[in-house]
Amino acid sequence: MNRIAADFLARCFAPGETIALLLCRESPASTQQRIVSLESALASRYLAWFGHENGTGANIYVAANPLRTGSRKRTKESIASVRHLYIDIDIDGDARLASLRTSDAVPVPAAILSTSPGKYQVLWQVDGFDFERQESMLKLLAIAFGGDPACTDCNRVLRVPGFFNRKYDPAYRVTVEYPCNSVSNPSDFRLDMGTVDAMLFDRAIPSRKQPGKHSNSESDWAWVSHELSHGKDAVKLTRELASRRSDKPNPLYYAQRTVDVASARLWLIEGIRIDDVITMLESRRRFEIPAAHCSARAREVGSTAQRMIARRKTA
């Protein structure tokens, strides 16, 4: 247990860095925080103390990023630098982890923790991220791969492998694998709002496997296209579709994407120029989607609709 934890901490942090460790108990609820050097945390007596506390009911966590020297609290202002990107996958974990592993939009993770049955924490060791860029990328990762959208703070804590997750009875031992030793930089993450929307849409509307049998998403597409062609308001249609598909990891993104691609396709078929289609898409979502992403997303949606029409003509 101690060896696994020590190896994880030594991989995650550099000699001389200050790290924050948390020991949290469920009943009665209590939290202890220790801000120490990496060397202190790796000392045998410290690891033995962690093991004792974990054995008597405490969950063991470590802050994902190193702290400034002399820090006494684990606040955002005390974080020294961005060391990791991370994503918590708590729902449909095995399928979402498989999707992440095969994606060419993100590099191979540095570590994957199994925190409980079907639940994972995925870490990338990174360089070149400032705090604003980190937070933006964490949100995109959560949307793209169905992670916990609340896990986007630079002072986020992670479970330490080798110890038990005491939220379960029987307790679950947290394990870790290290798919690669590389340090990733911002250019290795090929995610923006348009790319994420496309990923969600591609997963939502799979190719038909059996003639005559329609998936729920294909039925959504047919219904949305019919409603739009009969003059249904797109914003109201988006809300209605999102409420109907609460089973989706991101119902609103799914609904926005479905309605907008269907709209763009109908407009193009009606002979509206692609530039005007893009402008109309931007105008529709300007209050719903951040300005930094809205224009690129509209262009990508228009291109997707064009490809759909082209495939239909050659089919």
PDB file of C-alpha atoms in Angstrom:
ATOM      1  CA  MET A   1       0.000   0.000   0.000  1.00  0.00           C
ATOM      2  CA  ASN A   2       2.699   2.492   1.031  1.00  0.00           C
ATOM      3  CA  ARG A   3       4.855   1.684  -1.992  1.00  0.00           C
ATOM      4  CA  ILE A   4       1.976   2.288  -4.443  1.00  0.00           C
ATOM      5  CA  ALA A   5       1.115   5.616  -2.800  1.00  0.00           C
ATOM      6  CA  ALA A   6       4.749   6.732  -2.671  1.00  0.00           C
ATOM      7  CA  ASP A   7       5.300   5.869  -6.333  1.00  0.00           C
ATOM      8  CA  PHE A   8       2.200   7.854  -7.322  1.00  0.00           C
ATOM      9  CA  LEU A   9       3.249  10.953  -5.379  1.00  0.00           C
ATOM     10  CA  ALA A  10       6.809  10.778  -6.709  1.00  0.00           C
ATOM     11  CA  ARG A  11       5.491  10.582 -10.296  1.00  0.00           C
ATOM     12  CA  CYS A  12       3.087  13.480  -9.797  1.00  0.00           C
ATOM     13  CA  PHE A  13       5.413  15.976  -8.098  1.00  0.00           C
ATOM     14  CA  ALA A  14       9.031  17.134  -8.266  1.00  0.00           C
ATOM     15  CA  PRO A  15      11.562  17.057  -5.399  1.00  0.00           C
ATOM     16  CA  GLY A  16      11.264  20.081  -3.121  1.00  0.00           C
ATOM     17  CA  GLU A  17       7.692  20.898  -4.088  1.00  0.00           C
ATOM     18  CA  THR A  18       4.998  21.630  -1.521  1.00  0.00           C
ATOM     19  CA  ILE A  19       1.898  19.454  -1.671  1.00  0.00           C
ATOM     20  CA  ALA A  20      -1.429  19.336   0.170  1.00  0.00           C
ATOM     21  CA  LEU A  21      -2.788  16.083   1.609  1.00  0.00           C
ATOM     22  CA  LEU A  22      -6.309  15.622   2.987  1.00  0.00           C
ATOM     23  CA  LEU A  23      -7.677  12.973   5.318  1.00  0.00           C
ATOM     24  CA  CYS A  24     -11.473  12.979   5.280  1.00  0.00           C
ATOM     25  CA  ARG A  25     -13.808  10.901   7.421  1.00  0.00           C
ATOM     26  CA  GLU A  26     -17.466  10.265   6.633  1.00  0.00           C
ATOM     27  CA  SER A  27     -18.776   9.561  10.135  1.00  0.00           C
ATOM     28  CA  PRO A  28     -18.400  11.639  12.109  1.00  0.00           C
ATOM     29  CA  ALA A  29     -17.546  14.105   9.339  1.00  0.00           C
ATOM     30  CA  SER A  30     -14.069  15.545   9.776  1.00  0.00           C
ATOM     31  CA  THR A  31     -11.149  16.736   7.645  1.00  0.00           C
ATOM     32  CA  GLN A  32      -7.451  17.029   8.385  1.00  0.00           C
ATOM     33  CA  GLN A  33      -5.145  18.824   5.958  1.00  0.00           C
ATOM     34  CA  ARG A  34      -1.373  18.604   5.905  1.00  0.00           C
ATOM     35  CA  ILE A  35       0.722  20.927   3.718  1.00  0.00           C
ATOM     36  CA  VAL A  36       4.216  19.458   3.531  1.00  0.00           C
ATOM     37  CA  SER A  37       7.157  18.980   1.202  1.00  0.00           C
ATOM     38  CA  LEU A  38       7.115  15.994  -1.119  1.00  0.00           C
ATOM     39  CA  GLU A  39      10.035  14.517   0.800  1.00  0.00           C
ATOM     40  CA  SER A  40       8.108  14.682   4.073  1.00  0.00           C
ATOM     41  CA  ALA A  41       5.092  12.988   2.511  1.00  0.00           C
ATOM     42  CA  LEU A  42       7.309  10.162   1.206  1.00  0.00           C
ATOM     43  CA  ALA A  43       8.943   9.491   4.596  1.00  0.00           C
ATOM     44  CA  SER A  44       8.130   6.018   5.925  1.00  0.00           C
ATOM     45  CA  ARG A  45       6.637   7.350   9.169  1.00  0.00           C
ATOM     46  CA  TYR A  46       4.314   9.704   7.258  1.00  0.00           C
ATOM     47  CA  LEU A  47       3.169   6.934   4.922  1.00  0.00           C
ATOM     48  CA  ALA A  48       2.631   4.665   7.924  1.00  0.00           C
ATOM     49  CA  TRP A  49       0.440   7.360   9.497  1.00  0.00           C
ATOM     50  CA  PHE A  50      -1.616   7.595   6.273  1.00  0.00           C
ATOM     51  CA  GLY A  51      -2.042   3.837   6.348  1.00  0.00           C
ATOM     52  CA  HIS A  52      -3.188   3.875   9.975  1.00  0.00           C
ATOM     53  CA  GLU A  53      -5.695   6.663   9.350  1.00  0.00           C
ATOM     54  CA  ASN A  54      -7.012   4.959   6.217  1.00  0.00           C
ATOM     55  CA  GLY A  55      -7.344   1.709   8.132  1.00  0.00           C
ATOM     56  CA  THR A  56      -9.533   3.417  10.720  1.00  0.00           C
ATOM     57  CA  GLY A  57     -11.892   5.057   8.224  1.00  0.00           C
ATOM     58  CA  ALA A  58     -10.195   8.109   6.641  1.00  0.00           C
ATOM     59  CA  ASN A  59     -10.127   8.692   2.887  1.00  0.00           C
ATOM     60  CA  ILE A  60      -6.761   9.942   1.585  1.00  0.00           C
ATOM     61  CA  TYR A  61      -6.517  12.711  -1.042  1.00  0.00           C
ATOM     62  CA  VAL A  62      -3.804  14.907  -2.567  1.00  0.00           C
ATOM     63  CA  ALA A  63      -4.164  18.252  -4.338  1.00  0.00           C
ATOM     64  CA  ALA A  64      -3.625  17.842  -8.078  1.00  0.00           C
ATOM     65  CA  ASN A  65      -1.204  20.771  -8.313  1.00  0.00           C
ATOM     66  CA  PRO A  66       1.765  21.847  -6.160  1.00  0.00           C
ATOM     67  CA  LEU A  67       1.430  24.774  -3.750  1.00  0.00           C
ATOM     68  CA  ARG A  68       3.575  27.845  -3.366  1.00  0.00           C
ATOM     69  CA  THR A  69       6.361  27.477  -0.819  1.00  0.00           C
ATOM     70  CA  GLY A  70       5.164  28.658   2.595  1.00  0.00           C
ATOM     71  CA  SER A  71       1.471  28.114   1.847  1.00  0.00           C
ATOM     72  CA  ARG A  72      -0.770  27.298   4.777  1.00  0.00           C
ATOM     73  CA  LYS A  73      -4.022  26.810   2.884  1.00  0.00           C
ATOM     74  CA  ARG A  74      -5.096  25.003  -0.279  1.00  0.00           C
ATOM     75  CA  THR A  75      -6.716  28.000  -1.978  1.00  0.00           C
ATOM     76  CA  LYS A  76      -6.617  28.799  -5.681  1.00  0.00           C
ATOM     77  CA  GLU A  77      -4.246  31.665  -4.920  1.00  0.00           C
ATOM     78  CA  SER A  78      -1.816  29.266  -3.233  1.00  0.00           C
ATOM     79  CA  ILE A  79      -1.404  26.989  -6.271  1.00  0.00           C
ATOM     80  CA  ALA A  80       2.112  27.372  -7.670  1.00  0.00           C
ATOM     81  CA  SER A  81       1.604  26.004 -11.184  1.00  0.00           C
ATOM     82  CA  VAL A  82      -0.571  23.771 -13.329  1.00  0.00           C
ATOM     83  CA  ARG A  83       0.864  20.252 -13.157  1.00  0.00           C
ATOM     84  CA  HIS A  84      -2.133  18.141 -14.161  1.00  0.00           C
ATOM     85  CA  LEU A  85      -5.319  18.097 -16.175  1.00  0.00           C
ATOM     86  CA  TYR A  86      -7.870  15.641 -14.845  1.00  0.00           C
ATOM     87  CA  ILE A  87     -11.367  14.308 -15.272  1.00  0.00           C
ATOM     88  CA  ASP A  88     -13.658  12.460 -12.852  1.00  0.00           C
ATOM     89  CA  ILE A  89     -15.770   9.805 -14.592  1.00  0.00           C
ATOM     90  CA  ASP A  90     -18.518   8.647 -12.237  1.00  0.00           C
ATOM     91  CA  ILE A  91     -21.299   7.522 -14.607  1.00  0.00           C
ATOM     92  CA  ASP A  92     -21.075   4.807 -17.279  1.00  0.00           C
ATOM     93  CA  GLY A  93     -17.381   4.762 -16.454  1.00  0.00           C
ATOM     94  CA  ASP A  94     -16.105   1.831 -18.483  1.00  0.00           C
ATOM     95  CA  ALA A  95     -17.719   3.009 -21.731  1.00  0.00           C
ATOM     96  CA  ARG A  96     -16.611   6.613 -21.274  1.00  0.00           C
ATOM     97  CA  LEU A  97     -13.070   5.573 -20.367  1.00  0.00           C
ATOM     98  CA  ALA A  98     -12.948   3.399 -23.485  1.00  0.00           C
ATOM     99  CA  SER A  99     -14.041   6.391 -25.583  1.00  0.00           C
ATOM    100  CA  LEU A 100     -11.328   8.547 -24.028  1.00  0.00           C
ATOM    101  CA  ARG A 101      -8.643   5.902 -24.598  1.00  0.00           C
ATOM    102  CA  THR A 102      -9.426   5.693 -28.311  1.00  0.00           C
ATOM    103  CA  SER A 103      -9.871   9.428 -28.927  1.00  0.00           C
ATOM    104  CA  ASP A 104      -7.348  11.259 -31.085  1.00  0.00           C
ATOM    105  CA  ALA A 105      -8.452  14.591 -29.576  1.00  0.00           C
ATOM    106  CA  VAL A 106      -6.454  14.056 -26.375  1.00  0.00           C
ATOM    107  CA  PRO A 107      -3.022  12.563 -25.633  1.00  0.00           C
ATOM    108  CA  VAL A 108      -2.522   9.305 -23.770  1.00  0.00           C
ATOM    109  CA  PRO A 109      -3.113   9.925 -20.037  1.00  0.00           C
ATOM    110  CA  ALA A 110      -0.236   9.766 -17.582  1.00  0.00           C
ATOM    111  CA  ALA A 111      -2.330   7.922 -14.968  1.00  0.00           C
ATOM    112  CA  ILE A 112      -5.753   6.309 -14.648  1.00  0.00           C
ATOM    113  CA  LEU A 113      -7.091   5.674 -11.149  1.00  0.00           C
ATOM    114  CA  SER A 114      -9.880   3.200 -10.477  1.00  0.00           C
ATOM    115  CA  THR A 115     -11.535   4.851  -7.478  1.00  0.00           C
ATOM    116  CA  SER A 116     -14.496   2.461  -7.113  1.00  0.00           C
ATOM    117  CA  PRO A 117     -16.308  -0.029  -9.382  1.00  0.00           C
ATOM    118  CA  GLY A 118     -16.854   1.682 -12.754  1.00  0.00           C
ATOM    119  CA  LYS A 119     -15.534   5.057 -11.578  1.00  0.00           C
ATOM    120  CA  TYR A 120     -12.243   6.621 -12.626  1.00  0.00           C
ATOM    121  CA  GLN A 121      -9.987   9.640 -12.280  1.00  0.00           C
ATOM    122  CA  VAL A 122      -7.863  10.304 -15.368  1.00  0.00           C
ATOM    123  CA  LEU A 123      -4.742  12.481 -15.173  1.00  0.00           C
ATOM    124  CA  TRP A 124      -2.513  14.080 -17.770  1.00  0.00           C
ATOM    125  CA  GLN A 125       0.811  15.545 -16.656  1.00  0.00           C
ATOM    126  CA  VAL A 126       1.118  18.863 -18.468  1.00  0.00           C
ATOM    127  CA  ASP A 127       3.346  21.853 -19.056  1.00  0.00           C
ATOM    128  CA  GLY A 128       2.544  25.237 -20.583  1.00  0.00           C
ATOM    129  CA  PHE A 129      -0.942  25.745 -19.109  1.00  0.00           C
ATOM    130  CA  ASP A 130      -1.863  28.854 -17.163  1.00  0.00           C
ATOM    131  CA  PHE A 131      -4.829  28.721 -14.772  1.00  0.00           C
ATOM    132  CA  GLU A 132      -7.355  30.196 -17.206  1.00  0.00           C
ATOM    133  CA  ARG A 133      -6.367  27.790 -19.953  1.00  0.00           C
ATOM    134  CA  GLN A 134      -6.445  24.875 -17.538  1.00  0.00           C
ATOM    135  CA  GLU A 135      -9.969  25.660 -16.354  1.00  0.00           C
ATOM    136  CA  SER A 136     -11.228  26.039 -19.919  1.00  0.00           C
ATOM    137  CA  MET A 137      -9.700  22.713 -20.951  1.00  0.00           C
ATOM    138  CA  LEU A 138     -11.017  20.926 -17.866  1.00  0.00           C
ATOM    139  CA  LYS A 139     -14.540  22.023 -18.792  1.00  0.00           C
ATOM    140  CA  LEU A 140     -14.111  20.809 -22.371  1.00  0.00           C
ATOM    141  CA  LEU A 141     -12.760  17.451 -21.168  1.00  0.00           C
ATOM    142  CA  ALA A 142     -15.740  17.019 -18.853  1.00  0.00           C
ATOM    143  CA  ILE A 143     -18.212  17.816 -21.630  1.00  0.00           C
ATOM    144  CA  ALA A 144     -16.470  15.694 -24.261  1.00  0.00           C
ATOM    145  CA  PHE A 145     -16.073  12.547 -22.171  1.00  0.00           C
ATOM    146  CA  GLY A 146     -18.947  12.797 -19.717  1.00  0.00           C
ATOM    147  CA  GLY A 147     -16.924  13.754 -16.654  1.00  0.00           C
ATOM    148  CA  ASP A 148     -18.066  15.551 -13.551  1.00  0.00           C
ATOM    149  CA  PRO A 149     -18.516  19.220 -14.617  1.00  0.00           C
ATOM    150  CA  ALA A 150     -17.772  20.377 -11.059  1.00  0.00           C
ATOM    151  CA  CYS A 151     -14.186  19.083 -11.215  1.00  0.00           C
ATOM    152  CA  THR A 152     -12.653  22.091 -12.931  1.00  0.00           C
ATOM    153  CA  ASP A 153     -10.821  23.910 -10.116  1.00  0.00           C
ATOM    154  CA  CYS A 154      -7.044  24.236 -10.010  1.00  0.00           C
ATOM    155  CA  ASN A 155      -7.057  23.252  -6.312  1.00  0.00           C
ATOM    156  CA  ARG A 156      -8.993  20.046  -6.932  1.00  0.00           C
ATOM    157  CA  VAL A 157      -7.994  16.970  -4.900  1.00  0.00           C
ATOM    158  CA  LEU A 158      -7.462  13.435  -6.194  1.00  0.00           C
ATOM    159  CA  ARG A 159      -7.565  10.099  -4.435  1.00  0.00           C
ATOM    160  CA  VAL A 160      -4.218   8.517  -3.635  1.00  0.00           C
ATOM    161  CA  PRO A 161      -3.928   4.953  -5.000  1.00  0.00           C
ATOM    162  CA  GLY A 162      -2.924   2.141  -2.706  1.00  0.00           C
ATOM    163  CA  PHE A 163      -5.337   3.282  -0.017  1.00  0.00           C
ATOM    164  CA  PHE A 164      -8.957   2.224   0.439  1.00  0.00           C
ATOM    165  CA  ASN A 165     -12.003   4.221  -0.650  1.00  0.00           C
ATOM    166  CA  ARG A 166     -13.901   4.168   2.638  1.00  0.00           C
ATOM    167  CA  LYS A 167     -17.185   5.386   1.162  1.00  0.00           C
ATOM    168  CA  TYR A 168     -18.014   1.760   0.362  1.00  0.00           C
ATOM    169  CA  ASP A 169     -18.680  -1.309   2.482  1.00  0.00           C
ATOM    170  CA  PRO A 170     -16.605  -3.302   1.941  1.00  0.00           C
ATOM    171  CA  ALA A 171     -13.983  -0.659   1.275  1.00  0.00           C
ATOM    172  CA  TYR A 172     -12.581  -0.485  -2.263  1.00  0.00           C
ATOM    173  CA  ARG A 173      -8.826  -0.340  -2.786  1.00  0.00           C
ATOM    174  CA  VAL A 174      -7.923   2.474  -5.209  1.00  0.00           C
ATOM    175  CA  THR A 175      -5.677   1.196  -8.008  1.00  0.00           C
ATOM    176  CA  VAL A 176      -3.642   2.984 -10.679  1.00  0.00           C
ATOM    177  CA  GLU A 177      -2.158   2.311 -14.081  1.00  0.00           C
ATOM    178  CA  TYR A 178       0.360   4.474 -15.938  1.00  0.00           C
ATOM    179  CA  PRO A 179      -0.328   4.359 -19.709  1.00  0.00           C
ATOM    180  CA  CYS A 180       2.579   6.685 -20.533  1.00  0.00           C
ATOM    181  CA  ASN A 181       5.349   8.798 -19.016  1.00  0.00           C
ATOM    182  CA  SER A 182       5.032  11.765 -21.367  1.00  0.00           C
ATOM    183  CA  VAL A 183       4.332  15.359 -20.368  1.00  0.00           C
ATOM    184  CA  SER A 184       1.682  16.941 -22.598  1.00  0.00           C
ATOM    185  CA  ASN A 185       1.372  20.554 -23.730  1.00  0.00           C
ATOM    186  CA  PRO A 186      -1.643  22.603 -24.902  1.00  0.00           C
ATOM    187  CA  SER A 187      -1.175  21.700 -28.571  1.00  0.00           C
ATOM    188  CA  ASP A 188      -1.632  18.011 -27.704  1.00  0.00           C
ATOM    189  CA  PHE A 189      -5.250  18.657 -26.688  1.00  0.00           C
ATOM    190  CA  ARG A 190      -7.213  19.153 -29.899  1.00  0.00           C
ATOM    191  CA  LEU A 191     -10.442  20.182 -28.233  1.00  0.00           C
ATOM    192  CA  ASP A 192     -12.544  23.267 -28.818  1.00  0.00           C
ATOM    193  CA  MET A 193     -16.288  23.812 -28.541  1.00  0.00           C
ATOM    194  CA  GLY A 194     -16.876  22.854 -32.178  1.00  0.00           C
ATOM    195  CA  THR A 195     -14.884  19.635 -31.835  1.00  0.00           C
ATOM    196  CA  VAL A 196     -16.664  18.724 -28.619  1.00  0.00           C
ATOM    197  CA  ASP A 197     -20.076  19.341 -30.176  1.00  0.00           C
ATOM    198  CA  ALA A 198     -19.121  17.101 -33.112  1.00  0.00           C
ATOM    199  CA  MET A 199     -17.951  14.331 -30.761  1.00  0.00           C
ATOM    200  CA  LEU A 200     -21.201  14.445 -28.798  1.00  0.00           C
ATOM    201  CA  PHE A 201     -23.280  14.460 -31.952  1.00  0.00           C
ATOM    202  CA  ASP A 202     -21.379  11.570 -33.546  1.00  0.00           C
ATOM    203  CA  ARG A 203     -21.921   9.480 -30.417  1.00  0.00           C
ATOM    204  CA  ALA A 204     -25.554  10.505 -30.191  1.00  0.00           C
ATOM    205  CA  ILE A 205     -26.499   9.563 -33.771  1.00  0.00           C
ATOM    206  CA  PRO A 206     -24.725   6.316 -34.676  1.00  0.00           C
ATOM    207  CA  SER A 207     -24.966   4.690 -38.060  1.00  0.00           C
ATOM    208  CA  ARG A 208     -27.967   2.425 -38.468  1.00  0.00           C
ATOM    209  CA  LYS A 209     -26.999  -1.202 -37.892  1.00  0.00           C
ATOM    210  CA  GLN A 210     -30.266  -2.961 -38.737  1.00  0.00           C
ATOM    211  CA  PRO A 211     -32.511  -1.790 -41.584  1.00  0.00           C
ATOM    212  CA  GLY A 212     -35.875  -0.608 -40.332  1.00  0.00           C
ATOM    213  CA  LYS A 213     -34.779  -0.226 -36.706  1.00  0.00           C
ATOM    214  CA  HIS A 214     -34.236   3.315 -35.484  1.00  0.00           C
ATOM    215  CA  SER A 215     -32.289   4.376 -32.416  1.00  0.00           C
ATOM    216  CA  ASN A 216     -33.721   6.978 -30.058  1.00  0.00           C
ATOM    217  CA  SER A 217     -31.290   9.533 -31.472  1.00  0.00           C
ATOM    218  CA  GLU A 218     -32.361   8.800 -35.040  1.00  0.00           C
ATOM    219  CA  SER A 219     -35.973   9.244 -33.971  1.00  0.00           C
ATOM    220  CA  ASP A 220     -34.982  12.563 -32.376  1.00  0.00           C
ATOM    221  CA  TRP A 221     -33.379  13.640 -35.643  1.00  0.00           C
ATOM    222  CA  ALA A 222     -36.470  12.769 -37.669  1.00  0.00           C
ATOM    223  CA  TRP A 223     -38.765  14.531 -35.186  1.00  0.00           C
ATOM    224  CA  VAL A 224     -36.601  17.685 -35.022  1.00  0.00           C
ATOM    225  CA  SER A 225     -36.329  17.877 -38.819  1.00  0.00           C
ATOM    226  CA  HIS A 226     -40.097  17.522 -39.156  1.00  0.00           C
ATOM    227  CA  GLU A 227     -40.819  20.184 -36.520  1.00  0.00           C
ATOM    228  CA  LEU A 228     -38.359  22.657 -38.044  1.00  0.00           C
ATOM    229  CA  SER A 229     -39.760  22.157 -41.532  1.00  0.00           C
ATOM    230  CA  HIS A 230     -43.195  23.044 -40.161  1.00  0.00           C
ATOM    231  CA  GLY A 231     -42.016  26.270 -38.540  1.00  0.00           C
ATOM    232  CA  LYS A 232     -41.354  25.193 -34.937  1.00  0.00           C
ATOM    233  CA  ASP A 233     -39.276  27.743 -33.003  1.00  0.00           C
ATOM    234  CA  ALA A 234     -35.715  26.390 -32.718  1.00  0.00           C
ATOM    235  CA  VAL A 235     -35.062  27.669 -29.186  1.00  0.00           C
ATOM    236  CA  LYS A 236     -38.274  26.128 -27.846  1.00  0.00           C
ATOM    237  CA  LEU A 237     -37.513  22.930 -29.743  1.00  0.00           C
ATOM    238  CA  THR A 238     -34.066  22.797 -28.159  1.00  0.00           C
ATOM    239  CA  ARG A 239     -35.524  23.059 -24.656  1.00  0.00           C
ATOM    240  CA  GLU A 240     -38.123  20.410 -25.408  1.00  0.00           C
ATOM    241  CA  LEU A 241     -35.577  17.963 -26.814  1.00  0.00           C
ATOM    242  CA  ALA A 242     -33.224  18.515 -23.869  1.00  0.00           C
ATOM    243  CA  SER A 243     -36.043  17.761 -21.411  1.00  0.00           C
ATOM    244  CA  ARG A 244     -37.024  14.618 -23.340  1.00  0.00           C
ATOM    245  CA  ARG A 245     -33.448  13.302 -23.406  1.00  0.00           C
ATOM    246  CA  SER A 246     -32.409  13.679 -19.782  1.00  0.00           C
ATOM    247  CA  ASP A 247     -30.739  10.270 -20.195  1.00  0.00           C
ATOM    248  CA  LYS A 248     -27.949  11.941 -22.173  1.00  0.00           C
ATOM    249  CA  PRO A 249     -24.743  12.936 -20.338  1.00  0.00           C
ATOM    250  CA  ASN A 250     -25.195  16.500 -21.641  1.00  0.00           C
ATOM    251  CA  PRO A 251     -28.848  16.919 -22.717  1.00  0.00           C
ATOM    252  CA  LEU A 252     -28.537  20.622 -23.588  1.00  0.00           C
ATOM    253  CA  TYR A 253     -25.469  20.180 -25.789  1.00  0.00           C
ATOM    254  CA  TYR A 254     -27.107  17.213 -27.496  1.00  0.00           C
ATOM    255  CA  ALA A 255     -30.294  19.203 -28.138  1.00  0.00           C
ATOM    256  CA  GLN A 256     -28.463  22.321 -29.370  1.00  0.00           C
ATOM    257  CA  ARG A 257     -26.347  20.252 -31.701  1.00  0.00           C
ATOM    258  CA  THR A 258     -29.247  18.229 -33.122  1.00  0.00           C
ATOM    259  CA  VAL A 259     -31.454  21.261 -33.718  1.00  0.00           C
ATOM    260  CA  ASP A 260     -28.679  23.372 -35.245  1.00  0.00           C
ATOM    261  CA  VAL A 261     -27.392  20.736 -37.663  1.00  0.00           C
ATOM    262  CA  ALA A 262     -30.954  19.966 -38.744  1.00  0.00           C
ATOM    263  CA  SER A 263     -31.621  23.697 -39.219  1.00  0.00           C
ATOM    264  CA  ALA A 264     -28.449  24.219 -41.240  1.00  0.00           C
ATOM    265  CA  ARG A 265     -29.287  21.250 -43.434  1.00  0.00           C
ATOM    266  CA  LEU A 266     -32.788  22.574 -44.153  1.00  0.00           C
ATOM    267  CA  TRP A 267     -31.496  26.081 -44.901  1.00  0.00           C
ATOM    268  CA  LEU A 268     -28.876  24.774 -47.312  1.00  0.00           C
ATOM    269  CA  ILE A 269     -31.426  22.600 -49.088  1.00  0.00           C
ATOM    270  CA  GLU A 270     -33.602  25.701 -49.445  1.00  0.00           C
ATOM    271  CA  GLY A 271     -30.716  27.422 -51.232  1.00  0.00           C
ATOM    272  CA  ILE A 272     -29.490  29.744 -48.475  1.00  0.00           C
ATOM    273  CA  ARG A 273     -25.776  30.558 -48.801  1.00  0.00           C
ATOM    274  CA  ILE A 274     -23.416  28.894 -46.306  1.00  0.00           C
ATOM    275  CA  ASP A 275     -22.159  32.275 -45.043  1.00  0.00           C
ATOM    276  CA  ASP A 276     -25.713  33.301 -44.205  1.00  0.00           C
ATOM    277  CA  VAL A 277     -26.363  29.933 -42.552  1.00  0.00           C
ATOM    278  CA  ILE A 278     -23.339  30.453 -40.299  1.00  0.00           C
ATOM    279  CA  THR A 279     -24.519  33.957 -39.392  1.00  0.00           C
ATOM    280  CA  MET A 280     -27.969  32.665 -38.462  1.00  0.00           C
ATOM    281  CA  LEU A 281     -26.498  29.906 -36.287  1.00  0.00           C
ATOM    282  CA  GLU A 282     -24.276  32.423 -34.488  1.00  0.00           C
ATOM    283  CA  SER A 283     -27.225  34.739 -33.887  1.00  0.00           C
ATOM    284  CA  ARG A 284     -29.376  31.912 -32.512  1.00  0.00           C
ATOM    285  CA  ARG A 285     -26.896  30.787 -29.855  1.00  0.00           C
ATOM    286  CA  ARG A 286     -25.115  34.055 -29.034  1.00  0.00           C
ATOM    287  CA  PHE A 287     -26.669  34.178 -25.548  1.00  0.00           C
ATOM    288  CA  GLU A 288     -26.220  30.448 -24.834  1.00  0.00           C
ATOM    289  CA  ILE A 289     -22.660  29.694 -25.976  1.00  0.00           C
ATOM    290  CA  PRO A 290     -19.517  31.658 -25.014  1.00  0.00           C
ATOM    291  CA  ALA A 291     -18.546  34.199 -27.665  1.00  0.00           C
ATOM    292  CA  ALA A 292     -15.062  32.689 -27.976  1.00  0.00           C
ATOM    293  CA  HIS A 293     -16.591  29.430 -29.228  1.00  0.00           C
ATOM    294  CA  CYS A 294     -19.805  30.529 -30.915  1.00  0.00           C
ATOM    295  CA  SER A 295     -18.357  31.522 -34.303  1.00  0.00           C
ATOM    296  CA  ALA A 296     -16.129  28.458 -34.698  1.00  0.00           C
ATOM    297  CA  ARG A 297     -18.989  26.217 -33.645  1.00  0.00           C
ATOM    298  CA  ALA A 298     -21.351  27.777 -36.203  1.00  0.00           C
ATOM    299  CA  ARG A 299     -18.828  27.205 -39.009  1.00  0.00           C
ATOM    300  CA  GLU A 300     -18.330  23.588 -37.938  1.00  0.00           C
ATOM    301  CA  VAL A 301     -22.093  22.959 -37.764  1.00  0.00           C
ATOM    302  CA  GLY A 302     -22.527  24.427 -41.251  1.00  0.00           C
ATOM    303  CA  SER A 303     -19.744  22.223 -42.618  1.00  0.00           C
ATOM    304  CA  THR A 304     -21.321  19.153 -41.025  1.00  0.00           C
ATOM    305  CA  ALA A 305     -24.654  19.933 -42.668  1.00  0.00           C
ATOM    306  CA  GLN A 306     -22.926  20.372 -46.037  1.00  0.00           C
ATOM    307  CA  ARG A 307     -21.249  16.960 -45.699  1.00  0.00           C
ATOM    308  CA  MET A 308     -24.574  15.337 -44.800  1.00  0.00           C
ATOM    309  CA  ILE A 309     -26.183  16.735 -47.956  1.00  0.00           C
ATOM    310  CA  ALA A 310     -23.207  15.680 -50.080  1.00  0.00           C
ATOM    311  CA  ARG A 311     -23.300  12.120 -48.729  1.00  0.00           C
ATOM    312  CA  ARG A 312     -27.027  11.925 -49.448  1.00  0.00           C
ATOM    313  CA  LYS A 313     -26.459  12.982 -53.081  1.00  0.00           C
ATOM    314  CA  THR A 314     -23.776  10.348 -53.632  1.00  0.00           C
ATOM    315  CA  ALA A 315     -25.586   7.547 -51.800  1.00  0.00           C
TER     316      ALA A 315
END
